[in-house]
XYZ file of C-alpha atoms in Angstrom:
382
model
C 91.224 57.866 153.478
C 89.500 60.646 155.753
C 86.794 59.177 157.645
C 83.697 60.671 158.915
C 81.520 59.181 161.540
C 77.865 59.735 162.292
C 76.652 62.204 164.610
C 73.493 61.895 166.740
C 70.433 63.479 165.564
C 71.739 64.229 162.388
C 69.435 62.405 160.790
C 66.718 62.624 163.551
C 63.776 65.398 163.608
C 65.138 67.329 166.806
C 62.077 69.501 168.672
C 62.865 72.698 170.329
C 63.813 76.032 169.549
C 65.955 77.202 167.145
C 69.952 76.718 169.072
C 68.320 72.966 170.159
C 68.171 71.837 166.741
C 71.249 72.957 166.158
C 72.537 71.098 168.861
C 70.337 67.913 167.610
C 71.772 68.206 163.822
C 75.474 68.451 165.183
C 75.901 67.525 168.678
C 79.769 68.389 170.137
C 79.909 64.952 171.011
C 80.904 62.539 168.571
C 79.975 58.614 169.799
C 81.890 55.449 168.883
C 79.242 53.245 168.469
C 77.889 54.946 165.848
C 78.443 53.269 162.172
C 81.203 54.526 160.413
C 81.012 54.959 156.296
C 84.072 56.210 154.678
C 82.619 57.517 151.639
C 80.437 59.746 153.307
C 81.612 63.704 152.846
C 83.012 65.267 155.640
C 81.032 67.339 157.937
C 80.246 71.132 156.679
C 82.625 73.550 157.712
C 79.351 75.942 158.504
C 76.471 75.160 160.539
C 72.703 74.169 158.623
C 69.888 76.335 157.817
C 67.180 75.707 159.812
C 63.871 76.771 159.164
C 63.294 79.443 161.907
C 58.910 79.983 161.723
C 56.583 77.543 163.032
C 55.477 74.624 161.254
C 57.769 75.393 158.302
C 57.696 73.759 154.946
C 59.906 70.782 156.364
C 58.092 70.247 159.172
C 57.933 72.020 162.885
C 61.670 72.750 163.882
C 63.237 70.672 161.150
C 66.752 71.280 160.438
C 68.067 71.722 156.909
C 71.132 69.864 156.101
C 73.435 72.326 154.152
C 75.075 71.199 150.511
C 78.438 69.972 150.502
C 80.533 72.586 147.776
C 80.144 76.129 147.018
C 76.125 76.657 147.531
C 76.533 76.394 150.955
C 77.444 80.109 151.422
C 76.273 80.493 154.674
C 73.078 79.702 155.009
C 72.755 80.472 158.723
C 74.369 83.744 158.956
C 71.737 85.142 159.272
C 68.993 82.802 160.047
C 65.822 85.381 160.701
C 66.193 86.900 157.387
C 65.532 84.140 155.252
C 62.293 82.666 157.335
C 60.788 79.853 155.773
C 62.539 80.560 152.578
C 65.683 78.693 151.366
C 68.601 80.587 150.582
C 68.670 81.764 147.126
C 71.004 79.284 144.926
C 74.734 80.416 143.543
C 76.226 79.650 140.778
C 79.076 76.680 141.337
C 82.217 77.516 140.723
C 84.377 75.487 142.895
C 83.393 71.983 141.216
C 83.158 72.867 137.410
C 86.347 74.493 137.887
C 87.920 71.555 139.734
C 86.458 68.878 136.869
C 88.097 70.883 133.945
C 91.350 70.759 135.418
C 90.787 67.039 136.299
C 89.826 66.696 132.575
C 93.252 68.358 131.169
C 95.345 66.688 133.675
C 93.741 63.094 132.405
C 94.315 64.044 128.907
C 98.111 64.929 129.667
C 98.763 61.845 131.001
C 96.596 59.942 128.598
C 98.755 61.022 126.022
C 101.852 60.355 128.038
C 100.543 56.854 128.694
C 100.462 56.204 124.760
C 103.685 57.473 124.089
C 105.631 55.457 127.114
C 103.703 52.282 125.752
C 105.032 53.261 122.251
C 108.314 53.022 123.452
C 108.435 50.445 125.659
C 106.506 47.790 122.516
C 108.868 49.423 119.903
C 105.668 50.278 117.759
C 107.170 53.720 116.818
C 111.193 52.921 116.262
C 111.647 55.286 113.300
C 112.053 58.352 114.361
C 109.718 61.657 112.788
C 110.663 64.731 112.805
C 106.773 65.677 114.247
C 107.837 63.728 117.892
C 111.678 64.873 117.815
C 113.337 67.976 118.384
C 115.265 69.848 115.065
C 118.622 68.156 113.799
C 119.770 71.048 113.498
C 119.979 74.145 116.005
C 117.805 76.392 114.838
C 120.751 78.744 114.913
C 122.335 76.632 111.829
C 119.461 76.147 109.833
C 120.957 75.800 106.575
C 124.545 75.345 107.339
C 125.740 72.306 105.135
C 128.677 72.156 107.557
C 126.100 71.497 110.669
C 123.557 69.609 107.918
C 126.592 66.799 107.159
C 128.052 66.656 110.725
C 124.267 65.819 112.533
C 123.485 63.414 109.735
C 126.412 61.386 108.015
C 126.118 58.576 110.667
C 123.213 57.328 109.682
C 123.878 56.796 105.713
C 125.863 54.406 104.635
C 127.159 52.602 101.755
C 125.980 49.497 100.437
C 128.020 47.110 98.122
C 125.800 43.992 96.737
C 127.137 40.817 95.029
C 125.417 39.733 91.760
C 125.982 36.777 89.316
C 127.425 39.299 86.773
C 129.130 41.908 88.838
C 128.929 43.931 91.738
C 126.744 46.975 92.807
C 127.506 49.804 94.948
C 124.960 52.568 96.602
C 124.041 54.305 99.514
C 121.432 53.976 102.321
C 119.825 55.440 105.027
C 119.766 54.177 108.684
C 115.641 54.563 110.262
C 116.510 52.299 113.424
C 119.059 52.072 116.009
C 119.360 48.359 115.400
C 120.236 48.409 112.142
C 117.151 48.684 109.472
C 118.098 50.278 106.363
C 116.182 52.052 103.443
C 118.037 51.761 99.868
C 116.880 51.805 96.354
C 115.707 48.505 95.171
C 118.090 48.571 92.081
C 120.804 49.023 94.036
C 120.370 45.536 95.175
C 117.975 43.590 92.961
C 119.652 39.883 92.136
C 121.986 40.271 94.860
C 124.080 36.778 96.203
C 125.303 38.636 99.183
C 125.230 42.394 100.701
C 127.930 44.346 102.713
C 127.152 48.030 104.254
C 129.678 49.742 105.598
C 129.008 52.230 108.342
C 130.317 56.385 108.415
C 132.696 54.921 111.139
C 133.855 52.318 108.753
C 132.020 49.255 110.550
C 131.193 46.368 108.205
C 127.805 44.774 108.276
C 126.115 41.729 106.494
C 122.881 42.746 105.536
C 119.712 40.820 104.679
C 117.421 41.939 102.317
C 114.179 42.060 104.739
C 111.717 43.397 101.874
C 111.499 44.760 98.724
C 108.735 46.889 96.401
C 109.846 47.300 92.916
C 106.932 49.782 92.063
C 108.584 52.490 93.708
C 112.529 51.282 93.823
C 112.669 50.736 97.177
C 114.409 47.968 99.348
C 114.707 47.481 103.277
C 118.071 46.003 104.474
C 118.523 44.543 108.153
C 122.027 44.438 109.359
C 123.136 40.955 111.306
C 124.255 42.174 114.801
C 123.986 45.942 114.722
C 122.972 48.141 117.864
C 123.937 51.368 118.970
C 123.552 53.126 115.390
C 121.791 57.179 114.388
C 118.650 56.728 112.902
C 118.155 59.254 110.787
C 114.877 61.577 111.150
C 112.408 61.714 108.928
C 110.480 64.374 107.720
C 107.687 65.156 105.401
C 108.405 65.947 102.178
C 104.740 67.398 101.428
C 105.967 70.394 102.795
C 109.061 70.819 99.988
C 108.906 73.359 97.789
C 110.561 74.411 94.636
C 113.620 76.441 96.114
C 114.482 74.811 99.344
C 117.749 74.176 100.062
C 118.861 70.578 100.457
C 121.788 68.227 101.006
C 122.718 64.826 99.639
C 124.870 61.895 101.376
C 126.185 59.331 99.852
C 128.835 57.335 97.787
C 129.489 57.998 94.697
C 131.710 56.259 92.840
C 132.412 54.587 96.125
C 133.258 57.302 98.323
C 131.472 57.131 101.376
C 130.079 59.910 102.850
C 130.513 62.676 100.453
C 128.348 65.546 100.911
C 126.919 67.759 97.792
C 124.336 70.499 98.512
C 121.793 72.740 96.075
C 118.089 73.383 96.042
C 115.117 71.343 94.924
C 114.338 72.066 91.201
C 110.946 71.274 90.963
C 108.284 68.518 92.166
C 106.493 65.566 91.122
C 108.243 64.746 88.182
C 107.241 61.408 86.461
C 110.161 59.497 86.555
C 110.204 55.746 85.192
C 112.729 52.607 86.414
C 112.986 49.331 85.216
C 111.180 46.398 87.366
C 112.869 43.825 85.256
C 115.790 41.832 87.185
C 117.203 40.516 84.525
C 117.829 43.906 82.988
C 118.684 45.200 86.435
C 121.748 43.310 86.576
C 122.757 43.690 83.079
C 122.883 47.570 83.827
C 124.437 46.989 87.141
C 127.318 44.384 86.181
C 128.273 46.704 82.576
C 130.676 48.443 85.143
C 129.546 51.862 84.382
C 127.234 52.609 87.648
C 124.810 54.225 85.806
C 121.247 53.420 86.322
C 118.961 53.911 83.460
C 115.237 56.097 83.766
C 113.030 58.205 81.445
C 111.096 61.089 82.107
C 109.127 63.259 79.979
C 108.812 60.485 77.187
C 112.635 60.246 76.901
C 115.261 57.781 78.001
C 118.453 58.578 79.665
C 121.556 56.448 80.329
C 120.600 53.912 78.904
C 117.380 51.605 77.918
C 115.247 50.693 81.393
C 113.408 47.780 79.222
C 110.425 46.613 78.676
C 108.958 46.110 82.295
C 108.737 49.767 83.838
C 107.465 51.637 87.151
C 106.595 55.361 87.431
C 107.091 57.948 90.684
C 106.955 61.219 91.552
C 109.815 61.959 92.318
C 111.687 65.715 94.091
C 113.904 66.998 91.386
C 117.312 68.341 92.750
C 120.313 70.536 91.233
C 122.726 68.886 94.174
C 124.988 67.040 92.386
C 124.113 63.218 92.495
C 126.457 60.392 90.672
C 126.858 57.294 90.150
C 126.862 55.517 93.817
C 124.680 57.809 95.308
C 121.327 56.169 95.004
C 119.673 54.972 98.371
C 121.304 57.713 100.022
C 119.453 60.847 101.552
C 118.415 63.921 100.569
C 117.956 66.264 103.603
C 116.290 69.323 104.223
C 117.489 72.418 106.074
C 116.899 71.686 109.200
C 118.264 68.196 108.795
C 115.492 66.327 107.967
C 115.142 63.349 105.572
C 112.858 64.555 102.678
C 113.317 61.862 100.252
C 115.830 58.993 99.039
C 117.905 59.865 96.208
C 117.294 56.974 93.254
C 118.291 58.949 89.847
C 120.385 61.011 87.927
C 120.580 62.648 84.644
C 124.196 61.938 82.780
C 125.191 63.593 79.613
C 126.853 60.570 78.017
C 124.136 58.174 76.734
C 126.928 56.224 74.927
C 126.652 52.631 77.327
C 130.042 51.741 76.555
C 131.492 55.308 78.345
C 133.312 55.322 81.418
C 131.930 56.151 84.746
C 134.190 59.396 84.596
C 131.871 60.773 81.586
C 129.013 60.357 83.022
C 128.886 63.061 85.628
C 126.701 65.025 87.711
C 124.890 68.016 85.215
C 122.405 69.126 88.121
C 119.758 66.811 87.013
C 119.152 64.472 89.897
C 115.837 62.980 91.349
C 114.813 61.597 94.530
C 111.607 59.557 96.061
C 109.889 61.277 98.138
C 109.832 60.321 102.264
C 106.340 60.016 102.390
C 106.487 57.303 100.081
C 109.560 55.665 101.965
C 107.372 56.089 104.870
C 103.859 54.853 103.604
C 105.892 51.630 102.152
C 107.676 50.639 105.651
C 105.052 48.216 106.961
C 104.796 46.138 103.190
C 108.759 46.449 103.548
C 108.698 44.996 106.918
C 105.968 42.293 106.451
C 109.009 40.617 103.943
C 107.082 41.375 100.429
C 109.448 41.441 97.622
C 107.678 42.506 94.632
């Protein structure tokens, strides 16, 4: 810290002409014993004002201390000009000028601040595509090739136990260490859950939360670091053309990649709630999942107890195996979890091989997913 020490007179009423006061308000000679106060400025760069006529308006031969900053321009330049007048006031510049930047540097490192404590508590772990950069290059916007390679690791595929048969879907990886979004029908009534990784790494997974209103269910892998979190994005912005991309595992093969355009929006599309009928659809060995929209049913009856969602309709082909998994925009961007599909057989005692894809698919949107992470993660499982 620059000090500054007192100098003799300078507070004083020196008498004399003109050069003596100037001597009196800022002597050459600087003594020790004066009092020392760090916080006071340091001294002007230019010499006072004084008020040069006789019995001025401070007082005979009373020297005016200058302002510290940009209004001291001066002042005794040119001493018998102004007389008994003060010298006429300038705008500041130097210390408005000065605050504003202070102002935008505080803001740029306020905003640093909150981010670095975001990552160090682990309040923001998924990852949005608002505080990332793109996925994709901008370069390969589009390019299903680029689209699969950037974002395969983080679905996988998850297999679930019941009581009457098995289950088999996809999911989506939102944190490094392992937290997983998946439709909730994929693993209502489940004994036990395996997910298998792109790089073919096996996982026990514990169902951490679960909301059947909107078929949705949170997985946590036992042991898992070191995995892609997928990014997600915001599926307001969709619109009826865009090209997308859909990961998953149909019919058990992991990772396959289909790719069209979004169909249309906010269609009504209803899913059981009721476990018991869950599993009966699950463990008939078919892979189907019934739904209704538009006041019919397909593949089947969803029962009595019923949810509805708008959900992003899709021409990408979607089949039995890929619900949970993601549907991804063109810059590689998560814009909602793929949950239905429309199957020409309605016969429930058809094979899983006649009831493919006819461009009818449906997925939940993102900004649900997202909007339902914290009930997920508090453990509800309604």
């Amino acid at each position: 810290m620059t000090e500054s020490f007192r100098r003799s007179g300078e507070y004083e009423n020196p008498q004399g002409p003109q050069g003596d006061a100037y001597q009196g308000a800022y002597p050459q000679q600087q003594h020790a014993s004066s009092p020392v106060n760090p916080e006071w400025p340091p001294p002007p760069t230019h010499q006072p004002a004084v008020d040069g006529g006789q019995g001025g308006g401070y007082g005979e031969g009373t020297a005016v201390l200058p302002t510290v900053g940009p209004d001291a321009e001066h002042p005794a330049e040119h001493p018998a000009e102004h007389g008994t007048h003060s010298a006429p006031k300038k705008r500041p510049r130097g210390p408005i000028a000065l605050l504003a930047a202070v102002a935008i540097v505080a803001a740029a490192v306020g905003g640093g601040t909150a981010y670095a404590f975001q990552e160090l508590t682990g309040k923001n772990d998924v990852v949005s595509s608002s505080t990332t950069t793109s996925v994709v290059p901008s370069s390969k916007k589009g390019d299903v090739a680029t689209i699969a390679a950037a974002v395969s690791p983080s679905v996988v595929e998850v297999n679930a136990t019941l009581s009457n048969g098995t289950s088999t879907g996809s999911g989506v990886v939102i944190t490094s260490d392992g937290e997983i979004i998946t439709n909730n029908h994929v693993i209502s009534g489940a004994q036990s859950v395996k997910v298998t990784t792109s790089d073919g790494k096996s996982y026990t997974a514990k169902v951490a939360g679960t909301d059947s209103s909107k078929d949705l269910a949170l997985l946590k892998l036992q042991g898992a670091s070191g995995l892609k979190p997928a990014t997600l994005g915001n599926s307001d912005g969709v619109q009826v053309g865009d090209t997308v991309v859909a990961i998953g595992s149909p019919e058990g093969l992991t990772g396959t990649v289909t790719s069209g355009i979004v169909s249309a929006l906010n269609r009504d599309v209803t899913v059981s709630t009721d476990e018991g009928q869950q599993q009966q659809q699950q463990g008939g060995g078919d892979g189907r999942w019934p739904f209704s929209f538009g006041g019919q049913q397909f593949n089947g009856d969803t029962g009595s107890s019923t949810t509805t969602y708008k959900a992003i309709q899709t021409d990408a082909s979607l089949n039995p195996g890929n619900s949970g998994g993601a549907l991804i925009d063109a810059s590689g961007d998560i814009v909602g979890i793929n949950s239905a599909m429309y199957s020409a057989s309605s016969d429930s005692s058809s094979s899983s091989s006649d009831a493919g894809s006819v461009g009818l698919g449906f997925a939940i949107p993102i900004n649900t997913v997202k909007s339902d992470l914290a009930k997920l993660r508090s453990g509800s499982t309604n």
